[in-house]
Coordinates of C-alpha atoms and ligand atoms in Angstrom, one line a residue:
M1280 CA 64.0 98.8 78.5
T1281 CA 62.5 100.8 75.7
E1282 CA 65.4 103.4 74.3
H1283 CA 64.5 106.8 73.4
L1284 CA 67.0 108.6 70.9
H1285 CA 67.5 112.4 70.7
D1286 CA 69.7 114.2 68.8
C1287 CA 71.3 117.6 70.0
D1288 CA 74.1 120.0 69.7
V1289 CA 75.0 119.8 73.5
A1290 CA 74.0 117.2 76.1
I1291 CA 74.3 118.8 79.7
I1292 CA 75.1 116.2 82.3
G1293 CA 73.5 118.1 85.2
A1294 CA 70.9 120.5 85.9
G1295 CA 72.5 122.6 88.8
P1296 CA 73.0 126.2 88.2
V1297 CA 76.1 126.0 86.2
G1298 CA 74.1 123.1 83.8
L1299 CA 71.1 125.8 83.2
F1300 CA 73.1 128.8 82.9
A1301 CA 75.3 126.7 80.0
V1302 CA 71.9 125.9 78.5
F1303 CA 71.9 129.9 78.2
E1304 CA 75.3 130.5 76.8
F1305 CA 75.2 127.5 74.3
G1306 CA 71.7 128.9 73.2
M1307 CA 73.0 132.4 72.6
L1308 CA 75.7 130.7 69.9
G1309 CA 72.8 129.3 68.4
M1310 CA 73.2 125.2 70.0
S1311 CA 70.4 123.2 71.1
A1312 CA 70.8 121.5 74.5
H1313 CA 69.5 118.6 76.2
V1314 CA 69.8 118.4 80.1
V1315 CA 69.8 115.4 82.0
D1316 CA 70.1 114.9 86.0
T1317 CA 69.7 112.6 88.6
L1318 CA 67.4 114.3 90.6
E1319 CA 63.2 114.9 89.5
I1320 CA 64.0 118.5 89.4
S1321 CA 66.4 121.1 88.4
G1322 CA 68.7 123.6 90.8
G1323 CA 71.5 120.8 91.8
Q1324 CA 72.7 121.8 95.2
C1325 CA 70.7 124.9 95.3
T1326 CA 67.3 123.0 95.2
A1327 CA 68.4 119.8 96.9
L1328 CA 70.5 121.6 100.2
Y1329 CA 69.3 125.0 100.7
P1330 CA 66.6 126.3 98.7
E1331 CA 65.1 128.8 100.9
K1332 CA 68.7 130.2 102.1
P1333 CA 69.6 133.6 100.6
I1334 CA 72.7 133.8 98.6
Y1335 CA 74.6 137.1 98.3
D1336 CA 77.5 136.7 95.9
I1337 CA 75.4 136.6 92.6
P1338 CA 76.6 139.5 90.5
G1339 CA 73.4 142.0 90.1
F1340 CA 71.6 140.2 93.2
P1341 CA 72.3 141.7 96.4
R1342 CA 70.5 138.9 98.0
I1343 CA 68.7 136.1 96.1
A1344 CA 67.1 132.9 97.8
A1345 CA 68.5 129.6 96.2
A1346 CA 65.4 128.5 94.8
E1347 CA 64.6 131.7 93.2
L1348 CA 67.8 132.1 91.7
I1349 CA 66.9 128.6 90.1
E1350 CA 64.0 129.9 88.8
Q1351 CA 65.3 132.7 87.3
L1352 CA 68.1 130.6 85.7
R1353 CA 65.1 128.3 84.1
A1354 CA 63.2 131.4 82.9
Q1355 CA 66.9 132.6 81.1
A1356 CA 67.1 129.4 79.6
A1357 CA 63.6 129.1 78.4
P1358 CA 63.9 130.8 75.1
F1359 CA 66.3 128.4 74.1
E1360 CA 63.6 125.5 74.6
P1361 CA 66.1 123.3 76.5
V1362 CA 64.5 119.4 76.8
Y1363 CA 65.2 118.3 80.2
H1364 CA 65.3 114.5 81.0
L1365 CA 64.8 114.3 84.8
G1366 CA 65.2 111.7 87.2
Q1367 CA 67.4 109.7 85.3
Q1368 CA 71.5 109.6 85.7
V1369 CA 73.8 109.6 82.9
A1370 CA 75.5 105.7 83.1
R1371 CA 77.4 105.6 79.8
L1372 CA 79.2 108.1 77.4
E1373 CA 80.7 106.7 74.2
R1374 CA 82.5 108.3 71.2
D1375 CA 81.0 107.6 67.9
R1376 CA 84.4 108.2 66.0
A1377 CA 83.0 107.7 62.5
A1378 CA 79.8 110.2 63.1
G1379 CA 82.4 112.5 65.4
R1380 CA 79.7 112.7 67.9
W1381 CA 78.9 111.3 71.4
R1382 CA 76.5 109.0 72.7
L1383 CA 74.8 109.2 76.5
A1384 CA 72.6 106.5 78.2
T1385 CA 70.7 107.2 80.9
T1386 CA 69.3 104.7 83.7
V1387 CA 65.9 104.8 82.1
G1388 CA 66.8 104.5 78.8
T1389 CA 67.1 108.0 77.3
V1390 CA 70.0 107.9 74.4
L1391 CA 71.5 111.6 73.7
D1392 CA 73.3 111.7 70.2
A1393 CA 75.4 114.9 70.7
K1394 CA 78.2 117.0 69.0
V1395 CA 79.3 117.9 72.3
V1396 CA 79.0 117.1 76.0
V1397 CA 79.4 119.5 78.9
I1398 CA 79.6 118.0 82.2
A1399 CA 78.3 120.0 84.7
A1400 CA 77.8 117.4 87.4
G1401 CA 78.6 119.2 90.5
A1402 CA 79.8 116.9 93.0
G1403 CA 78.8 114.1 91.4
A1404 CA 74.9 112.5 91.4
F1405 CA 73.2 113.1 94.4
G1406 CA 71.8 110.3 96.5
P1407 CA 71.2 110.8 100.4
N1408 CA 72.9 108.9 103.1
R1409 CA 69.9 106.4 104.2
P1410 CA 69.7 105.2 107.6
P1411 CA 69.7 101.4 107.9
L1412 CA 66.2 101.1 109.1
A1413 CA 64.3 97.9 108.0
G1414 CA 61.5 99.2 105.4
I1415 CA 62.5 102.8 104.9
E1416 CA 62.1 102.2 101.3
D1417 CA 58.1 102.0 101.7
Y1418 CA 58.3 105.4 103.3
E1419 CA 60.6 107.3 101.3
G1420 CA 58.7 110.2 99.4
K1421 CA 55.8 109.7 101.7
S1422 CA 56.6 110.5 104.6
V1423 CA 60.5 110.1 104.9
H1424 CA 62.0 113.0 103.0
Y1425 CA 65.7 113.3 102.6
M1426 CA 65.3 117.1 101.4
V1427 CA 63.0 119.9 102.3
L1428 CA 61.5 121.5 99.0
R1429 CA 58.9 123.8 101.0
R1430 CA 58.6 124.1 104.4
Q1431 CA 54.6 124.8 104.3
D1432 CA 54.5 121.5 103.3
F1433 CA 55.3 120.4 107.1
A1434 CA 52.7 122.7 108.8
G1435 CA 51.1 121.4 111.4
K1436 CA 53.1 118.2 111.4
R1437 CA 55.0 116.3 113.8
V1438 CA 58.5 116.3 112.5
V1439 CA 61.2 114.1 113.5
I1440 CA 64.8 115.9 112.3
A1441 CA 67.8 113.1 112.5
G1442 CA 71.2 114.5 112.4
G1443 CA 73.6 117.0 113.9
G1444 CA 74.9 119.0 111.0
D1445 CA 73.9 122.4 109.1
S1446 CA 71.0 120.9 107.6
A1447 CA 69.3 119.5 110.6
V1448 CA 70.0 122.3 112.7
D1449 CA 68.7 124.9 110.0
W1450 CA 65.9 122.8 109.3
A1451 CA 64.7 122.4 112.9
L1452 CA 64.9 126.5 113.3
S1453 CA 62.9 126.8 110.3
L1454 CA 60.3 124.1 110.7
A1455 CA 59.7 125.2 114.3
E1456 CA 58.1 128.2 112.9
V1457 CA 55.2 126.1 111.1
A1458 CA 55.6 122.6 112.4
A1459 CA 53.2 121.3 115.4
K1460 CA 56.2 119.4 116.9
V1461 CA 59.8 119.3 115.9
H1462 CA 62.1 116.6 117.6
V1463 CA 65.9 116.7 116.7
V1464 CA 67.6 113.3 117.2
H1465 CA 71.3 113.4 117.3
R1466 CA 73.6 110.5 118.3
R1467 CA 76.1 112.9 119.9
P1468 CA 75.6 115.8 122.4
K1469 CA 77.1 118.1 120.5
F1470 CA 76.1 119.5 116.9
R1471 CA 78.3 120.2 113.8
A1472 CA 76.5 122.8 112.5
A1473 CA 77.3 127.0 112.6
P1474 CA 77.4 127.9 116.5
E1475 CA 74.9 130.5 116.1
S1476 CA 72.6 128.2 114.5
V1477 CA 73.2 125.6 117.5
A1478 CA 72.8 128.3 120.2
R1479 CA 69.3 129.6 118.6
M1480 CA 68.3 126.0 118.5
H1481 CA 68.9 125.6 121.9
A1482 CA 67.2 128.7 123.0
L1483 CA 64.1 127.1 121.1
A1484 CA 64.5 123.8 123.0
G1485 CA 64.7 126.1 126.1
E1486 CA 61.2 127.6 125.1
G1487 CA 59.8 124.2 124.3
R1488 CA 59.2 124.9 120.7
V1489 CA 62.2 122.2 119.6
E1490 CA 62.8 118.8 121.6
L1491 CA 66.3 117.8 121.7
V1492 CA 66.7 113.9 121.6
I1493 CA 70.4 113.5 122.5
P1494 CA 72.3 111.3 122.4
Y1495 CA 69.9 109.0 120.4
Q1496 CA 69.7 107.5 116.9
L1497 CA 67.1 106.2 114.8
A1498 CA 66.2 102.9 115.8
G1499 CA 63.1 101.8 113.7
L1500 CA 59.8 103.0 112.3
E1501 CA 56.1 102.4 112.9
G1502 CA 53.4 103.2 110.2
A1503 CA 51.0 101.8 107.7
D1504 CA 50.8 102.1 103.7
G1505 CA 54.1 104.6 104.1
M1506 CA 52.5 106.7 106.3
L1507 CA 54.5 107.1 109.6
D1508 CA 53.2 107.2 113.3
A1509 CA 56.0 106.8 115.3
V1510 CA 59.7 106.8 115.0
I1511 CA 61.6 104.5 117.4
V1512 CA 65.0 105.9 118.9
A1513 CA 67.3 104.2 121.0
D1514 CA 70.6 105.5 123.1
L1515 CA 74.0 103.8 123.1
D1516 CA 72.5 101.5 126.1
G1517 CA 69.5 100.2 123.9
K1518 CA 67.2 102.4 125.9
S1519 CA 64.5 103.3 123.4
R1520 CA 62.0 105.8 123.0
R1521 CA 59.0 106.3 120.8
L1522 CA 58.2 109.7 119.1
E1523 CA 54.9 110.6 117.3
A1524 CA 55.9 111.4 114.1
D1525 CA 54.0 112.3 110.9
V1526 CA 57.5 113.0 108.9
L1527 CA 60.8 111.9 109.4
L1528 CA 63.9 114.1 108.0
P1529 CA 67.1 112.3 108.1
F1530 CA 69.9 114.6 107.5
F1531 CA 73.0 112.5 107.2
G1532 CA 74.3 114.2 104.1
L1533 CA 74.1 113.1 100.7
A1534 CA 76.4 110.9 99.0
M1535 CA 77.6 112.9 96.0
T1536 CA 80.1 110.2 94.1
L1537 CA 81.3 110.9 90.8
G1538 CA 79.6 107.3 90.1
P1539 CA 79.7 106.3 86.3
I1540 CA 81.4 109.4 85.0
A1541 CA 84.9 108.2 87.0
D1542 CA 85.1 105.3 84.3
W1543 CA 84.6 107.3 81.1
G1544 CA 88.8 107.8 80.6
L1545 CA 88.4 111.6 81.9
A1546 CA 91.5 112.8 83.5
I1547 CA 90.1 113.1 87.3
E1548 CA 92.2 114.5 90.2
R1549 CA 90.5 114.0 93.8
H1550 CA 87.3 113.1 92.3
H1551 CA 87.1 116.3 89.8
I1552 CA 87.7 116.6 86.4
V1553 CA 90.7 118.3 85.1
V1554 CA 90.2 121.1 82.6
D1555 CA 91.7 123.9 80.8
P1556 CA 90.6 126.8 82.5
A1557 CA 90.7 128.9 79.3
T1558 CA 87.8 126.5 77.4
C1559 CA 87.0 124.0 80.2
T1560 CA 87.9 121.3 77.7
T1561 CA 88.8 117.9 79.2
N1562 CA 90.9 115.1 78.0
L1563 CA 88.4 114.1 75.7
D1564 CA 87.8 115.5 72.2
G1565 CA 84.1 117.8 72.5
V1566 CA 83.8 116.8 76.1
F1567 CA 83.8 120.0 78.2
A1568 CA 83.6 120.4 82.1
I1569 CA 82.6 123.2 84.1
G1570 CA 81.1 124.5 87.6
D1571 CA 81.9 122.6 90.7
V1572 CA 83.0 119.1 88.9
A1573 CA 85.7 121.0 87.0
T1574 CA 89.4 121.6 88.6
Y1575 CA 92.3 123.6 87.3
P1576 CA 95.2 125.6 89.8
G1577 CA 92.9 128.2 91.8
K1578 CA 89.7 126.9 91.0
L1579 CA 87.0 128.7 93.1
K1580 CA 83.9 126.6 93.7
L1581 CA 81.6 129.5 93.5
I1582 CA 78.2 129.8 91.1
L1583 CA 79.5 132.6 89.3
T1584 CA 82.9 131.0 88.3
G1585 CA 80.7 128.3 87.0
F1586 CA 78.8 131.0 85.0
A1587 CA 81.8 132.3 83.5
E1588 CA 83.3 128.6 82.9
A1589 CA 79.7 127.8 80.7
A1590 CA 80.6 130.9 78.6
S1591 CA 84.1 129.8 77.9
A1592 CA 82.7 126.3 77.3
A1593 CA 80.3 127.7 74.5
H1594 CA 82.5 129.7 72.6
A1595 CA 85.1 126.9 73.0
A1596 CA 82.7 124.3 71.5
Y1597 CA 81.3 126.7 68.9
P1598 CA 83.8 125.6 66.0
I1599 CA 83.3 121.6 67.1
V1600 CA 79.4 122.2 66.7
F1601 CA 79.8 124.2 63.4
D1602 CA 82.3 122.4 61.7
G1603 CA 85.0 124.9 62.2
K1604 CA 83.0 127.7 61.4
A1605 CA 84.8 130.7 63.2
L1606 CA 83.0 132.4 65.6
H1607 CA 81.7 136.6 65.5
F1608 CA 81.7 137.4 68.6
E1609 CA 78.5 139.4 69.8
Y1610 CA 77.2 140.9 73.1
S1611 CA 73.8 140.0 74.2
T1612 CA 72.9 143.5 73.8
T1613 CA 73.6 143.6 70.3
K1614 CA 72.2 139.9 69.4
G1615 CA 69.2 139.6 72.1
V1616 CA 67.4 136.7 72.9
P1617 CA 64.7 134.7 70.9
G1618 CA 61.0 136.3 71.3
G1619 CA 63.1 139.0 73.6
T1620 CA 61.8 142.6 73.0
Ligands
FAD2628 C1 74.8 124.9 102.2 C2 75.8 125.9 100.8 C3 75.7 126.9 100.5 C4 76.1 127.5 99.2 N1 76.3 128.8 99.3 C5 76.9 129.4 98.3 C6 76.8 130.7 97.8 O1 76.5 131.4 98.7 N2 77.4 131.3 96.8 C7 78.0 130.3 95.7 O2 78.4 130.9 95.1 N3 77.7 129.0 96.1 C8 77.4 128.5 97.1 N4 77.3 126.9 97.4 C9 78.0 126.2 96.4 C10 77.2 126.3 95.0 O3 75.8 125.6 95.4 C11 77.8 125.2 94.1 O4 79.1 125.8 93.9 C12 77.0 125.3 93.1 O5 75.8 124.6 93.4 C13 77.8 124.0 91.8 O6 76.8 124.6 90.7 P1 76.9 123.0 90.1 O7 75.8 123.2 88.8 O8 78.4 122.9 89.2 O9 76.8 121.6 90.2 P2 75.6 121.2 91.5 O10 74.9 122.3 91.9 O11 76.2 120.2 92.2 O12 74.6 120.3 90.4 C14 75.2 119.0 89.7 C15 74.0 118.4 89.2 O13 74.5 117.3 88.4 C16 73.6 116.3 88.8 N5 74.4 114.9 88.0 C17 75.9 114.4 88.5 N6 75.9 113.2 88.0 C18 75.3 113.1 87.0 C19 75.0 112.2 86.2 N7 76.1 111.3 86.1 N8 73.8 112.1 85.7 C20 72.8 112.7 86.0 N9 72.9 113.8 86.6 C21 74.1 114.1 87.3 C22 73.4 116.1 90.3 O14 72.3 115.2 90.5 C23 73.3 117.7 90.2 O15 71.9 117.7 90.4 C24 76.7 126.7 98.5 C25 76.7 125.1 98.7 C26 76.1 124.7 99.8 C27 75.8 123.3 100.0

């Protein structure tokens, strides 16, 4: 694998909302950032799990769709010219003690040489829980999708949704408005989603706008060249049905594992990185953790908490990046942003 080496002040692991805001906070203090994410797009859970849902507890926004928040965060980070390395996982983190720097290596050969590292890895690298169907890899990304980015992509399509949780039910409700046909396959008669949403889905089923295929589970795929013709489902007695389909959306949750992060010598408590809440420093010099991945007594896993942690980490990282230089605190109103008016 060819390696591509980049120098930067701060390497940020995770392009979720908190990683993106860290670009801004570090940028305001004059530190350049490279950002790595396993996903092909930025936004972390906001993009992967609930892009079209409104969020109500972002200060200053009475209501903002998750995808719109990510767009705004990217715009806020843009003046600091972050470099994004998407679709790759940070696999290794090593200390170059002599140089006082950190080296991160990703799964596709990107190597970042950074003065400090900020781990904003959320609940860990995302990966869908894949149904064990023969040949499913051939369809993934073409007609089998584990997340919905734009519901318009499914307009006029015959959609099979599999799963019994919030994602399955919420997308059934949403796609019923645009798709030609929506089947919801679940192996139990009872759904685990919010009761109000489940009631709405049953109402749609009553009107014939959604068809519930319960209790059934996925058994096979039919199609060619990655494009589905039908999804085969079977009940617990092995009786099968063939559902004509253009698209399968299996929503069996995302496997979120800390993955390689757990092997870097960080103090970990129940899959979270232990930090000092005042600075977000970890037990490794020059390595910070912020957002959902960071833990301390009383931690609230909220986006706004992560934003504040990004600011704390940037202030604590400043003397490391600038060799002991004291930080002269200034408000953004005083400093402005590059290219700002
Ligand atoms: C349905 C739902 C609704 C929610 N509603 C709200 C709400 O109303 N208000 C609120 O404040 N919060 C809400 N949350 C929680 C909120 O989304 C999280 O607190 C927030 O996303 C945490 O941001 P983060 O940047 O820390 O992590 P994440 O959003 O989890 O992003 C972390 C990113 O790091 C990447 N990553 C991990 N490990 C690696 C690695 N080794 N290499 C490369 N990349 C890696 C992941 O792929 C991921 O993209 C909700 C969550 C869900 C699921």
